[in-house]
Short mmCIF file of C-alpha atoms and ligand atoms in Angstrom, two decimals:
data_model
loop_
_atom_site.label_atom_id
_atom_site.label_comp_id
_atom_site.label_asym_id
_atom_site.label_seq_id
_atom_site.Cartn_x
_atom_site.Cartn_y
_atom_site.Cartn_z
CA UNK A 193 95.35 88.61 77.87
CA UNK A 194 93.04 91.62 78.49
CA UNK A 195 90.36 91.19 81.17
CA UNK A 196 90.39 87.47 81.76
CA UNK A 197 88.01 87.82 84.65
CA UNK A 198 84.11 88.36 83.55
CA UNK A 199 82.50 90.72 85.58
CA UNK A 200 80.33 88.50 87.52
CA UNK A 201 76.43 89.67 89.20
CA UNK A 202 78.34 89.35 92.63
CA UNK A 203 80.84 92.18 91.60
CA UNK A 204 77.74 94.76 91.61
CA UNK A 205 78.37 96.94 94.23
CA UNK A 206 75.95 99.59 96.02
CA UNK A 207 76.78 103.53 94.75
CA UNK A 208 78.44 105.51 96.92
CA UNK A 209 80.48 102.23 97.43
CA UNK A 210 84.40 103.75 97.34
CA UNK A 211 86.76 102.41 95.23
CA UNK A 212 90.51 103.40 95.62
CA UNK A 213 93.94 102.56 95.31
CA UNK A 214 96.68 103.06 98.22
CA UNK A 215 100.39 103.71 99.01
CA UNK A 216 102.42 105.01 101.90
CA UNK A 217 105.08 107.67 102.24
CA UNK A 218 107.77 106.06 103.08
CA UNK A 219 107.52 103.32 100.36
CA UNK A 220 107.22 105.76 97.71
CA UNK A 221 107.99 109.19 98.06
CA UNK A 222 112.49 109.05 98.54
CA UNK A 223 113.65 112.29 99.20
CA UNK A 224 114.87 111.25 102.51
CA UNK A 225 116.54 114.78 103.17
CA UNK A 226 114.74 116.60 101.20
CA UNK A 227 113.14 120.19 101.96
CA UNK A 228 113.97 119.34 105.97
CA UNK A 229 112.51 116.73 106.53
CA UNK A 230 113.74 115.05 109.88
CA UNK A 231 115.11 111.30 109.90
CA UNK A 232 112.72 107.97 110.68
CA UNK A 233 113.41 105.18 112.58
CA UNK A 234 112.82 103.44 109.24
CA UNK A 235 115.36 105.66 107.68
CA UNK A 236 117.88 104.44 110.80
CA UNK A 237 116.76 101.22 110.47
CA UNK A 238 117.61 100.68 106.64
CA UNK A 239 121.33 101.19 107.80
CA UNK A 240 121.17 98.62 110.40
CA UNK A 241 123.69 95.51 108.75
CA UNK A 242 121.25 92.69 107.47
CA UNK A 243 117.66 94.35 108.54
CA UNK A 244 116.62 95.08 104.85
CA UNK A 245 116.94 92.08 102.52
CA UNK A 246 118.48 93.43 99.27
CA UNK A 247 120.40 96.18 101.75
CA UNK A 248 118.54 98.97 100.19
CA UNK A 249 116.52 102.16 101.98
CA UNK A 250 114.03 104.62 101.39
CA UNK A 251 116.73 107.47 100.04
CA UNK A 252 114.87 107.33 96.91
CA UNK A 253 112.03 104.61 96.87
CA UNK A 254 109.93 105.74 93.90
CA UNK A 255 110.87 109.38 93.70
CA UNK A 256 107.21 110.42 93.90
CA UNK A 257 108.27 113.14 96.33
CA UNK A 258 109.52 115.00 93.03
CA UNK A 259 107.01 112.51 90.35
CA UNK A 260 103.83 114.01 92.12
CA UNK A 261 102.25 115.55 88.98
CA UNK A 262 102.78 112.57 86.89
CA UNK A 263 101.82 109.83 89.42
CA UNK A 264 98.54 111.99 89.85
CA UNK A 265 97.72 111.56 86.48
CA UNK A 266 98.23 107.91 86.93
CA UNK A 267 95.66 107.70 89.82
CA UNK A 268 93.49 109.54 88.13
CA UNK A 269 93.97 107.39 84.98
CA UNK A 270 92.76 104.60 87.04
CA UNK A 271 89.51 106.03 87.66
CA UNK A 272 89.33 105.39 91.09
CA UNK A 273 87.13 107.39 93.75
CA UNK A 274 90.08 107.58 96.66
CA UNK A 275 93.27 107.48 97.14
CA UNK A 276 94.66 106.13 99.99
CA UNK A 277 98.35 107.65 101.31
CA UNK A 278 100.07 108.59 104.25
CA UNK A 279 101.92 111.56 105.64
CA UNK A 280 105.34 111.14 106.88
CA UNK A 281 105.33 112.45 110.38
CA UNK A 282 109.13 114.09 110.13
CA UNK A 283 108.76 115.75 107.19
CA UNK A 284 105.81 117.57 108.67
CA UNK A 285 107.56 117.50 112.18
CA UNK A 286 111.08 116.57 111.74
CA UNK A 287 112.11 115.90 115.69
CA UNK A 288 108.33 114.67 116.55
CA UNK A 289 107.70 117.67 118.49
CA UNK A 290 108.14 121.38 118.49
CA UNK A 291 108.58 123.23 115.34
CA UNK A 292 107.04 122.33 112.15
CA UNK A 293 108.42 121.94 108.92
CA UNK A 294 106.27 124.51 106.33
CA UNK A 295 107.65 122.52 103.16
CA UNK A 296 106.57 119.02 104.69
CA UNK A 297 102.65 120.24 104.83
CA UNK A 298 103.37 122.22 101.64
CA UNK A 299 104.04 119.06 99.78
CA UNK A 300 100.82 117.33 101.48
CA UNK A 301 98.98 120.25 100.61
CA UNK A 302 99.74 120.04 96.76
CA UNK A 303 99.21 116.11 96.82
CA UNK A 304 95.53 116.57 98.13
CA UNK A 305 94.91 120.50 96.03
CA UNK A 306 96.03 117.66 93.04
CA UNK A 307 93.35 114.82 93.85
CA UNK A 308 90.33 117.10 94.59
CA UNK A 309 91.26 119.30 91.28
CA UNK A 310 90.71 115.84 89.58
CA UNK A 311 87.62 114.34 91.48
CA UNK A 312 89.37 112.04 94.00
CA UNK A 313 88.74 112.03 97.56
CA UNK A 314 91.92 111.92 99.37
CA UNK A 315 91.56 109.34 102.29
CA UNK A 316 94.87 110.36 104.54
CA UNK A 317 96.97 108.66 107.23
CA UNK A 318 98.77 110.17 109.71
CA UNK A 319 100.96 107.84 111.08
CA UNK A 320 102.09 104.40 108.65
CA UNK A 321 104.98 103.57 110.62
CA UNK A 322 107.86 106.04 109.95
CA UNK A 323 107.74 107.28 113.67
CA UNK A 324 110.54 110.33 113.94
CA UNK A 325 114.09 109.17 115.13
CA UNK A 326 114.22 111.63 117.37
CA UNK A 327 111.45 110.74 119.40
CA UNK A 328 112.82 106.66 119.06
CA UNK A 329 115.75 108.45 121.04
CA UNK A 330 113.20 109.19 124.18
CA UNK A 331 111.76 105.75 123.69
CA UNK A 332 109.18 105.68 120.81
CA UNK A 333 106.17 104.53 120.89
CA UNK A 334 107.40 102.47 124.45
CA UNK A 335 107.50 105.69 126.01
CA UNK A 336 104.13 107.25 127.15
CA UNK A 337 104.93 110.92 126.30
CA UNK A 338 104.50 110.27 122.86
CA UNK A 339 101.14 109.63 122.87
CA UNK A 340 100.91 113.38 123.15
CA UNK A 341 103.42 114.18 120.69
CA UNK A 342 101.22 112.25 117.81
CA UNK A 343 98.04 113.93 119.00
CA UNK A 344 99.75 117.32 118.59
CA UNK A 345 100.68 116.46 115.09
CA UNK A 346 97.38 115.03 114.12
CA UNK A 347 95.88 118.33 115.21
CA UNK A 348 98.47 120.44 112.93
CA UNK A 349 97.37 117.69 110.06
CA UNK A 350 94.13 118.22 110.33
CA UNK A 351 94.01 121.83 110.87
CA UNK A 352 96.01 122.22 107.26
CA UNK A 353 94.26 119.54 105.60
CA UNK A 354 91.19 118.33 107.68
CA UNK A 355 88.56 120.29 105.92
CA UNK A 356 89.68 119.25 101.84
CA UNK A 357 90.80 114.99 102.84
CA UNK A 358 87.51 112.71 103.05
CA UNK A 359 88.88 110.26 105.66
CA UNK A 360 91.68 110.44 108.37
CA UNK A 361 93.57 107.06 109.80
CA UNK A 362 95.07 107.87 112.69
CA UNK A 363 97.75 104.22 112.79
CA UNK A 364 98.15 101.76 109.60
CA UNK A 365 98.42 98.58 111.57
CA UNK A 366 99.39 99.07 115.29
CA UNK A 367 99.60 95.28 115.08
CA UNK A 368 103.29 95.33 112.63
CA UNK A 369 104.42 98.28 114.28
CA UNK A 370 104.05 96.66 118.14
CA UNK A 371 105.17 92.94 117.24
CA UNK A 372 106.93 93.24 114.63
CA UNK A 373 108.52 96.31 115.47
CA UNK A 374 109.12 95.11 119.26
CA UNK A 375 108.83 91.79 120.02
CA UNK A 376 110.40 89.98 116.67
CA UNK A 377 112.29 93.15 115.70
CA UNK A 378 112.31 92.48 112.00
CA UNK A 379 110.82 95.81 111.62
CA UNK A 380 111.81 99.40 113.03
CA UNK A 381 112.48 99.92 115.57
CA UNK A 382 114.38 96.43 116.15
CA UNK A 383 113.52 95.61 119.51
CA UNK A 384 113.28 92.55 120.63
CA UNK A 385 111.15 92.34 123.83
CA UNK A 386 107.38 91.44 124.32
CA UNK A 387 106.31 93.35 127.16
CA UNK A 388 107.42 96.86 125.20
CA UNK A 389 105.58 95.68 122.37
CA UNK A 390 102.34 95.39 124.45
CA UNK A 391 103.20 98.77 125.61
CA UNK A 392 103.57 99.79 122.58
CA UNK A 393 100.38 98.26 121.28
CA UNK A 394 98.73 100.12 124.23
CA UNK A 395 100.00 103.56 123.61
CA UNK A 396 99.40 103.68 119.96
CA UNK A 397 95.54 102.62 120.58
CA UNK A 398 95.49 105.13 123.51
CA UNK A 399 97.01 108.47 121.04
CA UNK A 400 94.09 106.93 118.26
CA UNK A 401 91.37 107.50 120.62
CA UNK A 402 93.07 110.97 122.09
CA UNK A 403 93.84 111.91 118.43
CA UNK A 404 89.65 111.06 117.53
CA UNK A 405 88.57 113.61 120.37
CA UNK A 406 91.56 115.87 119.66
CA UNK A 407 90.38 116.46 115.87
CA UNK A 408 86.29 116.20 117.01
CA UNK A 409 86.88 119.07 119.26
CA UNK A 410 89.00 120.59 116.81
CA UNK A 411 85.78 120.84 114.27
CA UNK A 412 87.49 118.61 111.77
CA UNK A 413 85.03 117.67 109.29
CA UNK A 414 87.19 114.29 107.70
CA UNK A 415 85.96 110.91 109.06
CA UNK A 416 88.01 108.90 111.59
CA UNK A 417 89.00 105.92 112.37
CA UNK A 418 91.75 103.27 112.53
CA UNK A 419 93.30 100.58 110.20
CA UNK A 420 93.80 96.77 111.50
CA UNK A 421 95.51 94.33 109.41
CA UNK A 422 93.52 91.24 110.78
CA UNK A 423 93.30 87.06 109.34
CA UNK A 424 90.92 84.88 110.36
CA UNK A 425 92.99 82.87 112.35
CA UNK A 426 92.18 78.83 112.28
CA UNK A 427 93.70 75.78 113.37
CA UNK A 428 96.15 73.77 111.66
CA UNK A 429 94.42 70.10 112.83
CA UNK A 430 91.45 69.72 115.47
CA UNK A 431 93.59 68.77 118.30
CA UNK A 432 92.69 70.78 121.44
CA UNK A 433 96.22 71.83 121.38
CA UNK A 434 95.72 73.43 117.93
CA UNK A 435 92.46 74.39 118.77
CA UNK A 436 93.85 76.29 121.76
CA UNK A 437 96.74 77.42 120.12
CA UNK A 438 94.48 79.52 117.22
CA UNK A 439 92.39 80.63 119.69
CA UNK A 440 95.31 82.68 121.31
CA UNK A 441 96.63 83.75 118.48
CA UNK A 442 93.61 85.34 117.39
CA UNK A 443 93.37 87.14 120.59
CA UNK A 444 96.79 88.45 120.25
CA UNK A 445 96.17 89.66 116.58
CA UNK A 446 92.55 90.48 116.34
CA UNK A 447 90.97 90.47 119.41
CA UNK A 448 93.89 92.69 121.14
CA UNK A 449 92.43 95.53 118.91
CA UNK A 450 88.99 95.22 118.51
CA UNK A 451 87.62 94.33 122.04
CA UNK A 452 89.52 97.39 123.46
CA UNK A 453 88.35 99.66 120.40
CA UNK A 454 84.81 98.33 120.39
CA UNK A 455 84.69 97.40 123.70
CA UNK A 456 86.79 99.17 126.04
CA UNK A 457 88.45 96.26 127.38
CA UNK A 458 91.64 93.69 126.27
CA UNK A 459 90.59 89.86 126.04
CA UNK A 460 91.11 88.69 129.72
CA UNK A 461 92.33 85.47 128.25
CA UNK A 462 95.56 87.43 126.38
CA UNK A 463 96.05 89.19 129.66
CA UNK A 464 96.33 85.98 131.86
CA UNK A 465 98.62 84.30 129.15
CA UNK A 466 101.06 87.47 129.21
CA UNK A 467 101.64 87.51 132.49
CA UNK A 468 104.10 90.24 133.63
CA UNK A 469 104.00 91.56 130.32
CA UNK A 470 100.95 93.42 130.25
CA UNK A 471 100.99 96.89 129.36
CA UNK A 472 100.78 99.64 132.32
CA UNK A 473 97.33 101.37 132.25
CA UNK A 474 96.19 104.73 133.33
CA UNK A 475 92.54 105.17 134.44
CA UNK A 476 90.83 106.35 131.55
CA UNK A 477 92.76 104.97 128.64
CA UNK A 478 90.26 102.31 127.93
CA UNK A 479 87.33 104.60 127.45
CA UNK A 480 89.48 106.78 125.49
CA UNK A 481 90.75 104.20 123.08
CA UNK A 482 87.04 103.01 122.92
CA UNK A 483 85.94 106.82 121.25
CA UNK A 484 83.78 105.71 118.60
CA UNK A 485 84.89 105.77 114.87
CA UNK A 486 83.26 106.75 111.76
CA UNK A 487 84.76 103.62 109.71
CA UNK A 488 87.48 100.96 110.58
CA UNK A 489 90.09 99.81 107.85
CA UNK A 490 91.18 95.93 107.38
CA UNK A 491 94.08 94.94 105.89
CA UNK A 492 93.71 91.73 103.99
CA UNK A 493 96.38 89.91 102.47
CA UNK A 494 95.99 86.04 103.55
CA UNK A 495 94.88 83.81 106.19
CA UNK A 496 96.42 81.87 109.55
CA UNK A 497 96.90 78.68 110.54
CA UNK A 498 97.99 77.60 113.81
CA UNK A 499 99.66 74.87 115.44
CA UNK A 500 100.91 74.31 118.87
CA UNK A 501 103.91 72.22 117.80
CA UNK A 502 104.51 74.75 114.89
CA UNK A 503 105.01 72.08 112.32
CA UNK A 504 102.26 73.74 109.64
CA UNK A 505 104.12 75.91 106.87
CA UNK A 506 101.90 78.12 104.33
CA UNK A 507 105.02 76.47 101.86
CA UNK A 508 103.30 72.66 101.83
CA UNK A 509 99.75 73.44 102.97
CA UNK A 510 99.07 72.71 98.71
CA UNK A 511 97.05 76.70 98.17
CA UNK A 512 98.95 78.72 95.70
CA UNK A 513 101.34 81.54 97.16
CA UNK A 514 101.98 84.96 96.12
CA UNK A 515 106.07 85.88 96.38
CA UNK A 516 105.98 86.67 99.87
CA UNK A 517 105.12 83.13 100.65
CA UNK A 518 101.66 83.70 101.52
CA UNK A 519 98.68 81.74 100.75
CA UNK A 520 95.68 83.38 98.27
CA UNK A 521 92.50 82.75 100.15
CA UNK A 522 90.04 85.06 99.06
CA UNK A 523 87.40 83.14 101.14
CA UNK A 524 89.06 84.05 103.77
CA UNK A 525 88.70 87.28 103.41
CA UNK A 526 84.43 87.11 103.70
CA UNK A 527 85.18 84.93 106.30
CA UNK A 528 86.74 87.49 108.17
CA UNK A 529 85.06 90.02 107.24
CA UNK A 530 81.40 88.05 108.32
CA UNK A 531 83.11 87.40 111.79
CA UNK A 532 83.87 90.75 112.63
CA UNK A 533 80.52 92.01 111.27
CA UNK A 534 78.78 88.94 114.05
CA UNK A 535 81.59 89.52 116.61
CA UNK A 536 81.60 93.48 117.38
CA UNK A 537 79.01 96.30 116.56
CA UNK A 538 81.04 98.20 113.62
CA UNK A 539 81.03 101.36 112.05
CA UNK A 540 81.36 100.96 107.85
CA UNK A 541 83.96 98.72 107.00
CA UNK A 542 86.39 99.55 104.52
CA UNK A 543 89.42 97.10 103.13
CA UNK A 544 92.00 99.27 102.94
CA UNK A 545 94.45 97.45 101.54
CA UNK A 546 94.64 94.07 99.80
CA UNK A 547 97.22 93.02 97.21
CA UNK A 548 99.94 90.90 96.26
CA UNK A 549 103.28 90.56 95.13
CA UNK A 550 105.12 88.32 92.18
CA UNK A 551 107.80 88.07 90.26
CA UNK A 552 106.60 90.03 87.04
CA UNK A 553 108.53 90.69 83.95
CA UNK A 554 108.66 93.35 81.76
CA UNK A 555 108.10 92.98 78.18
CA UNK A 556 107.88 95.39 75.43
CA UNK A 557 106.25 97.93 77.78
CA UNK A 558 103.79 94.99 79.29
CA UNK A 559 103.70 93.20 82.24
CA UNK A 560 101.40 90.36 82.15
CA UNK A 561 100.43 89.87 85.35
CA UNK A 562 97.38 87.58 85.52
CA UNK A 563 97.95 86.36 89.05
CA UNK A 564 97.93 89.59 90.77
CA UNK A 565 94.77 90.38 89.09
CA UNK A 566 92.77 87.35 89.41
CA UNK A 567 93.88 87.87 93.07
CA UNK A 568 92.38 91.65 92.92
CA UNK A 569 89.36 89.96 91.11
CA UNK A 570 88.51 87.17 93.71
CA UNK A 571 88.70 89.69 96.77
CA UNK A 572 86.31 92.05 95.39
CA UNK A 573 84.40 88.75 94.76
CA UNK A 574 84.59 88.09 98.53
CA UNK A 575 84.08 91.73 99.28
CA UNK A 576 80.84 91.29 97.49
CA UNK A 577 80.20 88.21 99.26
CA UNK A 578 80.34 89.57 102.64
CA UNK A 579 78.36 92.50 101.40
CA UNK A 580 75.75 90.00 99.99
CA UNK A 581 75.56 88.44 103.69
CA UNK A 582 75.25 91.89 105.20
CA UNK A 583 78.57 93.07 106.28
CA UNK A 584 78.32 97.18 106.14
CA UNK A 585 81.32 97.47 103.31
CA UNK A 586 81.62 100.62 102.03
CA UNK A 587 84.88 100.76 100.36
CA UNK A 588 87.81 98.31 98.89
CA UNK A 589 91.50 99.62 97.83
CA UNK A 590 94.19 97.79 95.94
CA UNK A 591 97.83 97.56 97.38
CA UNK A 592 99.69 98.98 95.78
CA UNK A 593 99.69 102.16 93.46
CA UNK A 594 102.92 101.16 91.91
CA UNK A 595 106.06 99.14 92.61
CA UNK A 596 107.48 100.24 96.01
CA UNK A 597 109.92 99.25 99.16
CA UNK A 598 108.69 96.86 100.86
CA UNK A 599 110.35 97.19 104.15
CA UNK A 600 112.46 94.40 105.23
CA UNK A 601 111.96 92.56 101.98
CA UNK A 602 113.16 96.03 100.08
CA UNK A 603 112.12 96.38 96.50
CA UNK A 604 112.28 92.81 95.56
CA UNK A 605 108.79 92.21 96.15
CA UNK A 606 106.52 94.19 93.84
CA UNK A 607 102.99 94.77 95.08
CA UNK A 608 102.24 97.71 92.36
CA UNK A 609 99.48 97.52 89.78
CA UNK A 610 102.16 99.99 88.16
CA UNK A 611 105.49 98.42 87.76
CA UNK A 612 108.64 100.74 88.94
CA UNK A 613 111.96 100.71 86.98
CA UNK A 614 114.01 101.46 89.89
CA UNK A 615 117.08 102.48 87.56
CA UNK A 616 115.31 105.17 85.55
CA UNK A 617 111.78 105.46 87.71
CA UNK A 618 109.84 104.56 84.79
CA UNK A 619 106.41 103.27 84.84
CA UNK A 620 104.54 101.04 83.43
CA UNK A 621 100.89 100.09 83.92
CA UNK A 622 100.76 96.93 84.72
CA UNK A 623 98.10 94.50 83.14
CA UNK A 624 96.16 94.25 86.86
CA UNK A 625 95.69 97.96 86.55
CA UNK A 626 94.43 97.85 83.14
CA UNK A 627 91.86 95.13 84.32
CA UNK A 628 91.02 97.56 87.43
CA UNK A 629 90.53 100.72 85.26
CA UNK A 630 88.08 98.52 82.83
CA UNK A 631 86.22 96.64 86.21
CA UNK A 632 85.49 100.30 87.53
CA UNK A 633 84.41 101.64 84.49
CA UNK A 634 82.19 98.92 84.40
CA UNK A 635 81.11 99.83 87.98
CA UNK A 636 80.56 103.19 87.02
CA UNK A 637 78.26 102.10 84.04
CA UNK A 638 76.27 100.11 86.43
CA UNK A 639 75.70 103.11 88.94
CA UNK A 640 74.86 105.37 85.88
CA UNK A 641 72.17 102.89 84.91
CA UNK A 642 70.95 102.29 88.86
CA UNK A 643 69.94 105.91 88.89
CA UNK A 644 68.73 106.74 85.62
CA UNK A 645 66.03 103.30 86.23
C1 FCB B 164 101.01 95.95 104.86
C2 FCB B 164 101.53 97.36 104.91
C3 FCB B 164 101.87 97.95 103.58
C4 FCB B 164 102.49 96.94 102.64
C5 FCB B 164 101.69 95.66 102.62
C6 FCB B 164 102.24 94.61 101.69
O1 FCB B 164 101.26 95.32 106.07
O2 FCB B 164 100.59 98.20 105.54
O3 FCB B 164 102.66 99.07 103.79
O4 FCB B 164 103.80 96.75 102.96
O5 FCB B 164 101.61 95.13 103.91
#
C-alpha cells in the first residue's frame, strides 16, 4: 500500500517548521573499540548475565561507525531538514576526563561536514546515556564531580563543532538514565537504590544548566536546551486513591524536571513523599539548572495510567499496542503537549523523538509496515493539533533512522523507518519512510506555494 494516509488540512505546518529524523550513538554506530574509543557503562552493562534480552551488545549495532557515507545518503534521501544524533562521550573522551581522543571528534566532524554538504542541519547531543566506565568507577552520575567532567566535554564539543551543528542537547532523558538506570536498574548502570537516582536526577540537571552557561560564555552560536521524555500521566479509575496516585507520579516524571528547569524549584509535594531520599543540594544549583533554554525536546512514545493498587495493565486496557507493549495514543500526545504549553512558560517546543516498534517482515526488498506509519501519521496529526491550539512547536522527528539496539530489549524491537539486516547490515527502506519522504515533499510543496502567494 503506498501512502494510505491522505494528507489532511491539519498536517499544514508553519515554514521554518523542522522536520527530522533521529538516532543515537550507541544504538547505531558498533565499533565498540574502534579508533580508541574508551568503554561505556552500556558497553559493561551488555556483559552483565540476563541485563540485555536477546544477550546481545553494542560491539557492532548497525555498523554506521564505518556505513557513514551511505547512511548519509539515506537521510538525505528522506528529505528531512535535521538530523537528530548523539556523540558518544568515550570515544571523544575515552576515561571521561583528561585527554581527548582526536579520532572520536574526527568521526563527529565528518558526520556533521556530511549533513551541511547536503543541506541538513545537524541537531547534536552530547550526552544519550553511554556515560564513560571509567568515570562509573568514581561513581557516575551519583558522584558530584562529574558534573564538571560533562561540562568540560561539552565545551571541547562545542568548541569543534559548535559553530557548523544547529542545536545542542545537553542529556536525552535524565528521567531513564536516573530511574531506570538507578532505582529499577534495568538500565546502565544497574543500581538499584532510589535516593542515588534522585541524586542522580539532580546532578545531571545541575551539569545541563552549567553546560548552558559553559557554551554561552564560550560564544557558541548552536541553540541549547534539554530533552524530557514526558506522558501525560492520568488515573486508572476516579478513586481518590488513583487520583492521588497519578498525581505523584506525574510529579516524579514530569514535574521533577520542568518545575526545577522552568522554575528553579522541585515539586514540594515529591520532596515530602521521598523523604530521606532527596537529593543533597548546593546553594546555587537551582538557579543554575533554571539557565534559560533556547528550545526543550519531548519524547513521546505513549501515555500513563495510574493506579494505587497497581492492578491496570496497558495489555487489557482494549487500545492497540506497538511491540514494546505500549499503548498508541496520539491524543495524548496534544494533550501533553497543551499541558505543558498552560503549565510552564516554554521556549519552542520540539518532539524529538516519537516512534514505534513491530514485528515487520521482510519481503522481496519491502517491508510493509502500515502500523508504524499510521502511528508517524497520527502524531504529526496531534503535533498539528497542539500547534492549532497554540502550543509554540517548531519541530517533530521520527524514532528511528533505521533498525537499531534497543537497550535492554536488544535488537528485537525495531523502531527504524529503515529496516537493518543484522547478518549482512543491509538496508532497506521501510514503507513508513517511503510515506515520510512523500508527506515532506508534500510539506515542502506547500511552503513553496506559501511564499510564492
Ligand atoms: C527512548 C530513547 C531512545 C529509544 C526510544 C525507543 O527512550 O531515547 O534511545 O530507545 O526510547
Amino acid at each position: 500500500m503506498n501512502s494510505p494516509f491522505p494528507l489532511h488540512p491539519q498536517h499544514r505546518f508553519p515554514p521554518g517548521f523542522v522536520w527530522g529524523v533521529a538516532t543515537s550513538a550507541f544504538q547505531i554506530e558498533g565499533a565498540a573499540q574502534a579508533d580508541g574509543k574508551g568503554e561505556s557503562i552500556w558497553d559493561r552493562f551488555c556483559r552483565q548475565p540476563g541485563a540485555i534480552a536477546d544477550g546481545s551488545n553494542g560491539d557492532q549495532a548497525c555498523d554506521h561507525y564505518h556505513r557513514l557515507e551511505s547512511d548519509l545518503e539515506l537521510i538525505a534521501g528522506l528529505g528531512v531538514d535535521a538530523y537528530r544524533f548523539s556523540v558518544s562521550w568515550p570515544r571523544v573522551q575515552p576515561l571521561g576526563q583528561g585527554a581527548f581522543n582526536e579520532a572520536g571528534i574526527v568521526f563527529y566532524e565528518r558526520l556533521v561536514q556530511g549533513l551541511l554538504a547536503r543541506g541538513i542541519k545537524p541537531y547534536l547531543t552530547l550526552n544519550h546515556w553511554d556515560l564513560p566506565q571509567a568515570l562509573q568507577e568514581q561513581g557516575g552520575w551519583a558522584n558530584r564531580d562529574t558534573v564538571q567532567h560533562f561540562v568540560a566535554y561539552a565545551r571541547h564539543v562545542a568548541q569543534r563543532l559548535g559553530h557548523r551543528v544547529a542545536a545542542i542537547t545537553t542529556h536525552n532523558e535524565p528521567w531513564v538514565m536516573a530511574v531506570l538506570g538507578h532505582e529499577s536498574g534495568i538500565f546502565a548502570p544497574g543500581i538499584r537504590h532510589r535516593g542515588t537516582a534522585m541524586q542522580v536526577a539532580h546532578h545531571l540537571l545541575l551539569s545541563h544548566g552549567l553546560a548552558l552557561q559553559a557554551l554561552r560564555a564560550d560564544g557558541c552560536t548552536a541553540r541549547l536546551g534539554i530533552v524530557l521524555n514526558l506522558s501525560p500521566i492520568g488515573p486508572a479509575t476516579p478513586s481518590p486513591e488513583d487520583v492521588a496516585a497519578a498525581r505523584l507520579e506525574d510529579g516524579r516524571s514530569v514535574r521533577w524536571y520542568m518545575d526545577p528547569l522552568f522554575r528553579g524549584e522541585y515539586p514540594a509535594d515529591v520532596w515530602q513523599h521521598l523523604g530521606a531520599d532527596v537529593p543533597h543540594i548546593e546553594p546555587g544549583d537551582m538557579a543554575a539548572i533554571a539557565t534559560p533554554m533556547d528550545f526543550l525536546g519531548i519524547n513521546y512514545y505513549t501515555r500513563g495510567v495510574v493506579s494505587a493498587s497497581g492492578a491496570w495493565s496497558a495489555q487489557t486496557s482494549g487500545k492497540p499496542l506497538t511491540d514494546m507493549g505500549w499503548e498508541i495514543v496520539p491524543e495524548g500526545l496534544t494533550e501533553l503537549l497543551t499541558r505543558l504549553n498552560r503549565d510552564w512558560t516554554l521556549p519552542p517546543l520540539y518532539v524529538k523523538e516519537n516512534g514505534a516498534a513491530f514485528q515487520d517482515t521482510l519481503q522481496e526488498g519491502r517491508v510493509h509496515d502500515v502500523e508504524r506509519t499510521d502511528y508517524i501519521a497520527s502524531h504529526i496529526a496531534a503535533v498539528g493539533e497542539a500547534l492549532a491550539q497554540g502550543v509554540p512547536m517548531a519541530g517533530y522527528m521520527v524514532w528511528s533512522l533505521m533498525d537499531n539496539f534497543e537497550w535492554a530489549s536488544g535488537y528485537a524491537k525495531r523502531f527504524g523507518i529503515v529496516h537493518v539486516d543484522y547478518a549482512t547490515l543491509t538496508r532497506t527502506p521501510k514503507d513508513s519512510y517511503l510515506w515520510y519522504r512523500d508527506f515532506l515533499l508534500a510539506q515542502q510543496a506547500h511552503r513553496a506555494a506559501a511564499t510564492t502567494a
